[in-house]
PDB file of N, CA and C in Angstrom:
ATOM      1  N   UNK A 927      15.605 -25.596  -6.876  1.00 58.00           N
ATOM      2  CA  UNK A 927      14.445 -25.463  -6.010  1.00 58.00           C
ATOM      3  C   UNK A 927      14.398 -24.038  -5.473  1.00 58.00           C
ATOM      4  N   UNK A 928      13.325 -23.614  -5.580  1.00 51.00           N
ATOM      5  CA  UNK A 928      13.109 -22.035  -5.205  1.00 51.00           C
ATOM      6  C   UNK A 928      13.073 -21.776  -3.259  1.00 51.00           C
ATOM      7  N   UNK A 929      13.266 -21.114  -3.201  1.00 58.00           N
ATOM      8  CA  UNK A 929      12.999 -20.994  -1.514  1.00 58.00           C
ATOM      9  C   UNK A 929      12.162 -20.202  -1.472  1.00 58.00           C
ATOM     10  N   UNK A 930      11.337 -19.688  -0.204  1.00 61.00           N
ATOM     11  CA  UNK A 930      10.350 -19.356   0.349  1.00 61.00           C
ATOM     12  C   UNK A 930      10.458 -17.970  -0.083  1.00 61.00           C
ATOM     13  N   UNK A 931      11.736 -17.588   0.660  1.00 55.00           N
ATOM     14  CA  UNK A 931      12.287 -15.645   0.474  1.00 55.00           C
ATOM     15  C   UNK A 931      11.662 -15.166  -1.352  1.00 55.00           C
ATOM     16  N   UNK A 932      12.372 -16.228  -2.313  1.00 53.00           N
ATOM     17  CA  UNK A 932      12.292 -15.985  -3.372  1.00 53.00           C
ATOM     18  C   UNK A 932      11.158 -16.021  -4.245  1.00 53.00           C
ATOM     19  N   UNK A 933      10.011 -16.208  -3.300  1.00 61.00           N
ATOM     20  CA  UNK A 933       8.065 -16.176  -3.721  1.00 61.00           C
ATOM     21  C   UNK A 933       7.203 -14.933  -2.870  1.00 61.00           C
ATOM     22  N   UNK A 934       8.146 -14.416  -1.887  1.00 64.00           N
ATOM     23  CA  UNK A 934       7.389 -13.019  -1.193  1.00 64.00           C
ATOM     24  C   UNK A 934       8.417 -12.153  -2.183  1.00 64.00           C
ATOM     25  N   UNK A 935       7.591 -11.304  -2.098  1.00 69.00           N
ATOM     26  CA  UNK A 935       7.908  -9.795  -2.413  1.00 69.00           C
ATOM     27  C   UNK A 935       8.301  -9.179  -1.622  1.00 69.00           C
ATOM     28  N   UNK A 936       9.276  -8.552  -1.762  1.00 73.00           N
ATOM     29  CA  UNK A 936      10.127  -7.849  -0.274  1.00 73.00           C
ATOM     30  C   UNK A 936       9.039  -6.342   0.079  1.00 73.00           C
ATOM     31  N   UNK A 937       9.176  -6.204   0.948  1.00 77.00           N
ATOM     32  CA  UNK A 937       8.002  -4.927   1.353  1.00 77.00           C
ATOM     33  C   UNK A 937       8.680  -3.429   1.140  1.00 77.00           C
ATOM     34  N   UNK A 938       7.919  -2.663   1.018  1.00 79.00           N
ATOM     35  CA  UNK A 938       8.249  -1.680   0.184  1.00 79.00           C
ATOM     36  C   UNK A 938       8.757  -0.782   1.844  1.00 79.00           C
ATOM     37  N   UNK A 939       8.066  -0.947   3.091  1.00 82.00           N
ATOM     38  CA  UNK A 939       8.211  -0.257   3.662  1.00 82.00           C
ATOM     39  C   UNK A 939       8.502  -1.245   5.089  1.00 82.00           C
ATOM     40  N   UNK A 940       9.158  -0.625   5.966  1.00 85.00           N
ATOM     41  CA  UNK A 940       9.707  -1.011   7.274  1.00 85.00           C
ATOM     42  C   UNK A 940       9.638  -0.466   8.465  1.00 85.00           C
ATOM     43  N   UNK A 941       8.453  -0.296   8.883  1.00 89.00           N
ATOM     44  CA  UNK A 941       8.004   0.712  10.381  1.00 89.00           C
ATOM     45  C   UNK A 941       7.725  -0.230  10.485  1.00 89.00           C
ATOM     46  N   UNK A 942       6.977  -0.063  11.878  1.00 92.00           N
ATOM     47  CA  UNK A 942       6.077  -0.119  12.811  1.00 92.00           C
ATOM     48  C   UNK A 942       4.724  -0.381  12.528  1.00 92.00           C
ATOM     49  N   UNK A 943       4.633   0.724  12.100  1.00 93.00           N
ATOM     50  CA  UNK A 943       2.885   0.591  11.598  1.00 93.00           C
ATOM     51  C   UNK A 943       2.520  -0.337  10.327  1.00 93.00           C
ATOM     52  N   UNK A 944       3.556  -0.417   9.681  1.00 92.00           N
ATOM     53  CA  UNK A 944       3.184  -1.380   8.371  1.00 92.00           C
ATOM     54  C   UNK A 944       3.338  -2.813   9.029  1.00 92.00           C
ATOM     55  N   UNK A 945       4.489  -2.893   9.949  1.00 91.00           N
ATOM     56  CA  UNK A 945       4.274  -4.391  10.293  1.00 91.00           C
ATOM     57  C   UNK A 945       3.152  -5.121  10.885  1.00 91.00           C
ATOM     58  N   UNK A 946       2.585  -4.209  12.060  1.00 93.00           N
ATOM     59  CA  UNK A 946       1.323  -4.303  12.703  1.00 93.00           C
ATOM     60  C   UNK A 946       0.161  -4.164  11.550  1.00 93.00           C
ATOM     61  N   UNK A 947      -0.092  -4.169  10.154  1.00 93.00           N
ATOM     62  CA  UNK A 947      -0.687  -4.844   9.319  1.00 93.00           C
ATOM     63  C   UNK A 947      -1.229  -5.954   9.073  1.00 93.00           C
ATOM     64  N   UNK A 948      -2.758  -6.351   9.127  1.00 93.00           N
ATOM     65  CA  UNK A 948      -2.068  -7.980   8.710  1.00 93.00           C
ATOM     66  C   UNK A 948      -1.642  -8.152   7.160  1.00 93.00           C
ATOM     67  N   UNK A 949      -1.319  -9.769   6.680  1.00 90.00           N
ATOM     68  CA  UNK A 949      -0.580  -9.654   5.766  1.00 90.00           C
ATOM     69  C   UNK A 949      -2.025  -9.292   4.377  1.00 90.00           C
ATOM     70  N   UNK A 950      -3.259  -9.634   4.565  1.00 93.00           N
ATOM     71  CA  UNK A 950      -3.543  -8.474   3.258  1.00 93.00           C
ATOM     72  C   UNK A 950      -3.447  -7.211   3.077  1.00 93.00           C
ATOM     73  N   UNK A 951      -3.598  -6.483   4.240  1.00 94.00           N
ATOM     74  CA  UNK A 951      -3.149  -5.225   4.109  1.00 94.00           C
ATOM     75  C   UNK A 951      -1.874  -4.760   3.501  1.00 94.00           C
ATOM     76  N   UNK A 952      -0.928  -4.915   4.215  1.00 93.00           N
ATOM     77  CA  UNK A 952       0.441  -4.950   3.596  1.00 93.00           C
ATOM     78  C   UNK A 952       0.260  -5.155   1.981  1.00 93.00           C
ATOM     79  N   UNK A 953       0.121  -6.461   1.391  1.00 92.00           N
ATOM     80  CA  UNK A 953       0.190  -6.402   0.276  1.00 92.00           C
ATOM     81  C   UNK A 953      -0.425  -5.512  -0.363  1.00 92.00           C
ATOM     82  N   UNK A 954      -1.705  -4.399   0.196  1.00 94.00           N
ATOM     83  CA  UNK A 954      -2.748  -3.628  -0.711  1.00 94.00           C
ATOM     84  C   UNK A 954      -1.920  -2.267  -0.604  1.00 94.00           C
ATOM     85  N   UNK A 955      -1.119  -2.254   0.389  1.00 94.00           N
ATOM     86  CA  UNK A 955      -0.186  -1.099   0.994  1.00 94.00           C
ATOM     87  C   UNK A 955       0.616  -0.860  -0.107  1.00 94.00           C
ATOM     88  N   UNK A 956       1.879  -2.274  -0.264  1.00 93.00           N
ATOM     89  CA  UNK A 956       2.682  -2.635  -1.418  1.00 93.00           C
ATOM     90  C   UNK A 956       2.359  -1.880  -2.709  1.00 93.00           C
ATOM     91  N   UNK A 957       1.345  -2.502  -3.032  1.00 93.00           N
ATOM     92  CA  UNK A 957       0.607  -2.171  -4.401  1.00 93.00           C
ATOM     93  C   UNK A 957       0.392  -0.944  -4.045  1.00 93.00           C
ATOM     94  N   UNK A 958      -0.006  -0.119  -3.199  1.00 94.00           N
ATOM     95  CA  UNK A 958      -0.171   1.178  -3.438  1.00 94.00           C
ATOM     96  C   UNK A 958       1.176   2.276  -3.970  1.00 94.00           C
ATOM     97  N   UNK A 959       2.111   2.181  -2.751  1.00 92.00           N
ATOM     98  CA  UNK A 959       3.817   2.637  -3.385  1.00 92.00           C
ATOM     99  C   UNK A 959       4.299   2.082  -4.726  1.00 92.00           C
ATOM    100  N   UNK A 960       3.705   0.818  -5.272  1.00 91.00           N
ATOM    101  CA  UNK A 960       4.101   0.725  -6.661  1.00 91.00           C
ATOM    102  C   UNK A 960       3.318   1.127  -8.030  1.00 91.00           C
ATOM    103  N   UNK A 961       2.196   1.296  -7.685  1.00 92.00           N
ATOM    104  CA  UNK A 961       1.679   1.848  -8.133  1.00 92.00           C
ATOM    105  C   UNK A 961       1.527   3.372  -8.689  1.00 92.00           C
ATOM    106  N   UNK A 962       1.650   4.364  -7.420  1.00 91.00           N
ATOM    107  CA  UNK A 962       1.168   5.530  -7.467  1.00 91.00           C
ATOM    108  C   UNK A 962       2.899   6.161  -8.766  1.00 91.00           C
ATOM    109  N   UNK A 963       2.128   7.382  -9.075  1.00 90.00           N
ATOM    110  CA  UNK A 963       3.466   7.450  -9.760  1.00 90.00           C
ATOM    111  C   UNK A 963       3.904   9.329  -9.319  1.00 90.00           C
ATOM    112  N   UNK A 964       4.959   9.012  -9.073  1.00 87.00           N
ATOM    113  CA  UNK A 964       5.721  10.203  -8.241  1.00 87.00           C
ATOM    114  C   UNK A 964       5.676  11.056  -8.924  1.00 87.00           C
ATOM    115  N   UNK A 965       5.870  11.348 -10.461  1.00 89.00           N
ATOM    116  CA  UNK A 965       5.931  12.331 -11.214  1.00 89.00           C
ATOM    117  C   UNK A 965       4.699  13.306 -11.562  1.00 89.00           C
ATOM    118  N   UNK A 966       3.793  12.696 -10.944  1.00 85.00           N
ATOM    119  CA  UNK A 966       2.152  13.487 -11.482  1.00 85.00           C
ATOM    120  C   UNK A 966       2.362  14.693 -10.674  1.00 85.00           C
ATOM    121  N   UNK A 967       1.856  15.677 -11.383  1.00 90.00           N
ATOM    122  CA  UNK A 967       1.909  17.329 -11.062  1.00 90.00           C
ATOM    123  C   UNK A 967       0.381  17.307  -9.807  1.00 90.00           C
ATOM    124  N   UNK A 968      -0.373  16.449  -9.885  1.00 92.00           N
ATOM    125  CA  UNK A 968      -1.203  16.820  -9.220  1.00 92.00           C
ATOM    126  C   UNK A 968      -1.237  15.477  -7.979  1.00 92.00           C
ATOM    127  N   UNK A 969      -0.138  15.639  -7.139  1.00 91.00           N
ATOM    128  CA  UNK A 969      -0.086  14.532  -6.175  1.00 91.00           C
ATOM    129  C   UNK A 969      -1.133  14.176  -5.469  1.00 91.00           C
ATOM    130  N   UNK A 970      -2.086  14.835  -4.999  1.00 92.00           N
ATOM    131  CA  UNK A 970      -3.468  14.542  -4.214  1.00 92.00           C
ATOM    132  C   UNK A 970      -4.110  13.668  -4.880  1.00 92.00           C
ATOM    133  N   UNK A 971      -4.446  14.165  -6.322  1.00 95.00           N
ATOM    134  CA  UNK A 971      -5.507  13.301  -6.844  1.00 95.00           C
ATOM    135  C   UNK A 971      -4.612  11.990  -7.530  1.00 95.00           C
ATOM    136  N   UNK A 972      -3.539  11.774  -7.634  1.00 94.00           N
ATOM    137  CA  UNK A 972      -2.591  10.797  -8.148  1.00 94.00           C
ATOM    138  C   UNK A 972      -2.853   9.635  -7.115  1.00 94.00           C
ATOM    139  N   UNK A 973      -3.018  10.137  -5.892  1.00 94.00           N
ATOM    140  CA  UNK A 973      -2.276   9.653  -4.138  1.00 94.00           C
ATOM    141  C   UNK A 973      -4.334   8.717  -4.634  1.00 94.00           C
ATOM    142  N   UNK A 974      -5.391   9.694  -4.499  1.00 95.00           N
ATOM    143  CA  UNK A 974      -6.693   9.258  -4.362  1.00 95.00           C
ATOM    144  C   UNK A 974      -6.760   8.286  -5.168  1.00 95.00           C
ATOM    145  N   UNK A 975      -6.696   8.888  -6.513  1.00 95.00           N
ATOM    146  CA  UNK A 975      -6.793   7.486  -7.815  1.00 95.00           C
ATOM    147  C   UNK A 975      -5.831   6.430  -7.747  1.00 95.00           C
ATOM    148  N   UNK A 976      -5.184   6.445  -7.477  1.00 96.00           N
ATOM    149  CA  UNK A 976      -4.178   5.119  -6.668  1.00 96.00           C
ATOM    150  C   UNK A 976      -5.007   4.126  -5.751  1.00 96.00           C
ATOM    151  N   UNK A 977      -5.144   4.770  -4.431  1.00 96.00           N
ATOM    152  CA  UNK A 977      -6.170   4.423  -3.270  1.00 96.00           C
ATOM    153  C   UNK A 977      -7.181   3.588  -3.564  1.00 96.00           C
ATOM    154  N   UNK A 978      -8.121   4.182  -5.095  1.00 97.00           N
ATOM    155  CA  UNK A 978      -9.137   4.018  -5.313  1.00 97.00           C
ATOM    156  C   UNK A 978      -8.917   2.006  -6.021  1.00 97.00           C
ATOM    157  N   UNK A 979      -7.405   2.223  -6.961  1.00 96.00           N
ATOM    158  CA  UNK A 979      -7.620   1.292  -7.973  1.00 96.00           C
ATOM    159  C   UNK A 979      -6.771   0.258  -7.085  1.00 96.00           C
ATOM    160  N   UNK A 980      -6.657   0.163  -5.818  1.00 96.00           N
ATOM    161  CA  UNK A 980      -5.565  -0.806  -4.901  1.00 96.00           C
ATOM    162  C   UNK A 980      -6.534  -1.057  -4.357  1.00 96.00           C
ATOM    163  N   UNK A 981      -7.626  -0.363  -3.702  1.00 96.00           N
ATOM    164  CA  UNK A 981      -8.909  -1.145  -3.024  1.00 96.00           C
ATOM    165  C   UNK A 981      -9.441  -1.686  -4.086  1.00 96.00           C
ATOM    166  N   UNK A 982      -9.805  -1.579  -5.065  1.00 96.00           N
ATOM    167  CA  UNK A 982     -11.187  -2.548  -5.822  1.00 96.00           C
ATOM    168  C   UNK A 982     -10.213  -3.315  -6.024  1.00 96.00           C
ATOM    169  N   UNK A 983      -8.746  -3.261  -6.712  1.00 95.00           N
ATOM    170  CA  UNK A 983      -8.091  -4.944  -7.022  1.00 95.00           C
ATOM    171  C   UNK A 983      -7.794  -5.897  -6.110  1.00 95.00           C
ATOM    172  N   UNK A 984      -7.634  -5.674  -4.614  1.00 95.00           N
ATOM    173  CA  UNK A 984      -7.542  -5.912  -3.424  1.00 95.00           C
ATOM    174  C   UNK A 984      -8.423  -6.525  -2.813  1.00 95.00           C
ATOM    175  N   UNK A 985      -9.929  -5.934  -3.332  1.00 96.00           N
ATOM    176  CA  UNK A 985     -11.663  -5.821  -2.776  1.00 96.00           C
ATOM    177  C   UNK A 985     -11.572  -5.293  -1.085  1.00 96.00           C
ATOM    178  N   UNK A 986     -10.514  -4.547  -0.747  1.00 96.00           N
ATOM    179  CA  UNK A 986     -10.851  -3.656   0.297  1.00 96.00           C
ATOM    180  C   UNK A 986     -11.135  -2.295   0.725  1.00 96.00           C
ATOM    181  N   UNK A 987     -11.794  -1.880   1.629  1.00 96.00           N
ATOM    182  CA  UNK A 987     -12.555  -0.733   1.415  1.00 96.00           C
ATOM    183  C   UNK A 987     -11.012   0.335   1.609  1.00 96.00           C
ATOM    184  N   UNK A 988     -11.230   1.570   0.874  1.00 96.00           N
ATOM    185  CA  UNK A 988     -10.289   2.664   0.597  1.00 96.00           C
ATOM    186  C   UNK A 988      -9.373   3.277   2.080  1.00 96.00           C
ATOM    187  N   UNK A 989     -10.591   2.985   3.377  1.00 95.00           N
ATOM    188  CA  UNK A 989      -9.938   3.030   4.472  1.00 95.00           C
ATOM    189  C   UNK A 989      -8.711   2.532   4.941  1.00 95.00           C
ATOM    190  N   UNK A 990      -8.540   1.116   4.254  1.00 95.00           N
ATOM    191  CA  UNK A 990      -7.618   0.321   5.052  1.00 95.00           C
ATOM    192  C   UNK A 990      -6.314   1.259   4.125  1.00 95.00           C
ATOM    193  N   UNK A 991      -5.773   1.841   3.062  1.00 95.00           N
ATOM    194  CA  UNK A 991      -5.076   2.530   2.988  1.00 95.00           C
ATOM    195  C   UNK A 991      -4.619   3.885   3.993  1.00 95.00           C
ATOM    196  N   UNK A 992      -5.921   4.578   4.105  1.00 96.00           N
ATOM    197  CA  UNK A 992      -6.018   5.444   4.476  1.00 96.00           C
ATOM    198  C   UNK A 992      -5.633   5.861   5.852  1.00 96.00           C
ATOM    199  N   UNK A 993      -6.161   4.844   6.311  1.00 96.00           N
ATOM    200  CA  UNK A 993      -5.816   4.502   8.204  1.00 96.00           C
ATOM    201  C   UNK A 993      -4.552   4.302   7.916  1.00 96.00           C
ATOM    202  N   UNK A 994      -3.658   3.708   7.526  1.00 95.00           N
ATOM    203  CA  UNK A 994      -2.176   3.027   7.468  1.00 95.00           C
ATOM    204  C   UNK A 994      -1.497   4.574   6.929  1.00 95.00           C
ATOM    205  N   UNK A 995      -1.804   5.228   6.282  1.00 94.00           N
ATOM    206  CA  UNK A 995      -1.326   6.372   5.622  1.00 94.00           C
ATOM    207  C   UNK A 995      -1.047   7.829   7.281  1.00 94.00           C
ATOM    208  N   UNK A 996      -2.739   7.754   7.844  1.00 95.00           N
ATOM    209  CA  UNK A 996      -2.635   8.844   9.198  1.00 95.00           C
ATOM    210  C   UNK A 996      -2.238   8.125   9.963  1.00 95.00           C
ATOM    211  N   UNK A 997      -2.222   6.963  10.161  1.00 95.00           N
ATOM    212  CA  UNK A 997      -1.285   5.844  11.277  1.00 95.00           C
ATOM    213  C   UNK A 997       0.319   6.668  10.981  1.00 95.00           C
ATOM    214  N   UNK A 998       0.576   6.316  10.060  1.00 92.00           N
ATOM    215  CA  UNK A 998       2.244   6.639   9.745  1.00 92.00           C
ATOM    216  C   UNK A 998       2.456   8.312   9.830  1.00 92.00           C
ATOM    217  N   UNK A 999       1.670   8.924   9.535  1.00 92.00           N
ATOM    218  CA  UNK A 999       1.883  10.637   9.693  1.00 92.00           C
ATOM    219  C   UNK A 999       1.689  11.141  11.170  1.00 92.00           C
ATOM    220  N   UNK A1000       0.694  10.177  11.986  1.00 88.00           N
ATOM    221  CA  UNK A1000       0.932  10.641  13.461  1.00 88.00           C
ATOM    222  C   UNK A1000      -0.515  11.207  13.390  1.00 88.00           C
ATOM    223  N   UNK A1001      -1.679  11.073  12.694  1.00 80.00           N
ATOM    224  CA  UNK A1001      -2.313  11.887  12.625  1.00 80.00           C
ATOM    225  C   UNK A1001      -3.760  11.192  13.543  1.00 80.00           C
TER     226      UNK A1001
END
């Protein structure tokens, strides 16, 4: 029998600000850090086109990344 722990996905990140998420956010958050890929020479537009393809699979608007992103930088 499976337990509960072993059907969430452990979270990619552990502040403050990600917890105060609710839980769709978080998961669109998730998907964003697994997604994006660290090695692209052009991190901005890697970071955007990421953003872009976690909101439409998600169906939330590009903000809710975005806010969670200047939430965490202090900005």
């Amino acid at each position: 029998m499976m337990k509960v722990s072993q059907l969430l996905k452990p979270n990619v990140v552990n502040t403050t600000t990600f917890n105060d998420l609710p839980p769709k956010h978080k998961e669109v958050v998730n998907d964003f850090f697994g997604q994006v890929n660290y090695d692209n020479v052009d991190v901005v537009k890697e970071v955007e086109t990421t953003i872009d393809k976690v909101s439409l699979k998600h169906n939330v608007q590009t903000n809710v990344v975005y806010d969670y992103i200047d939430k965490e930088l202090g900005v």
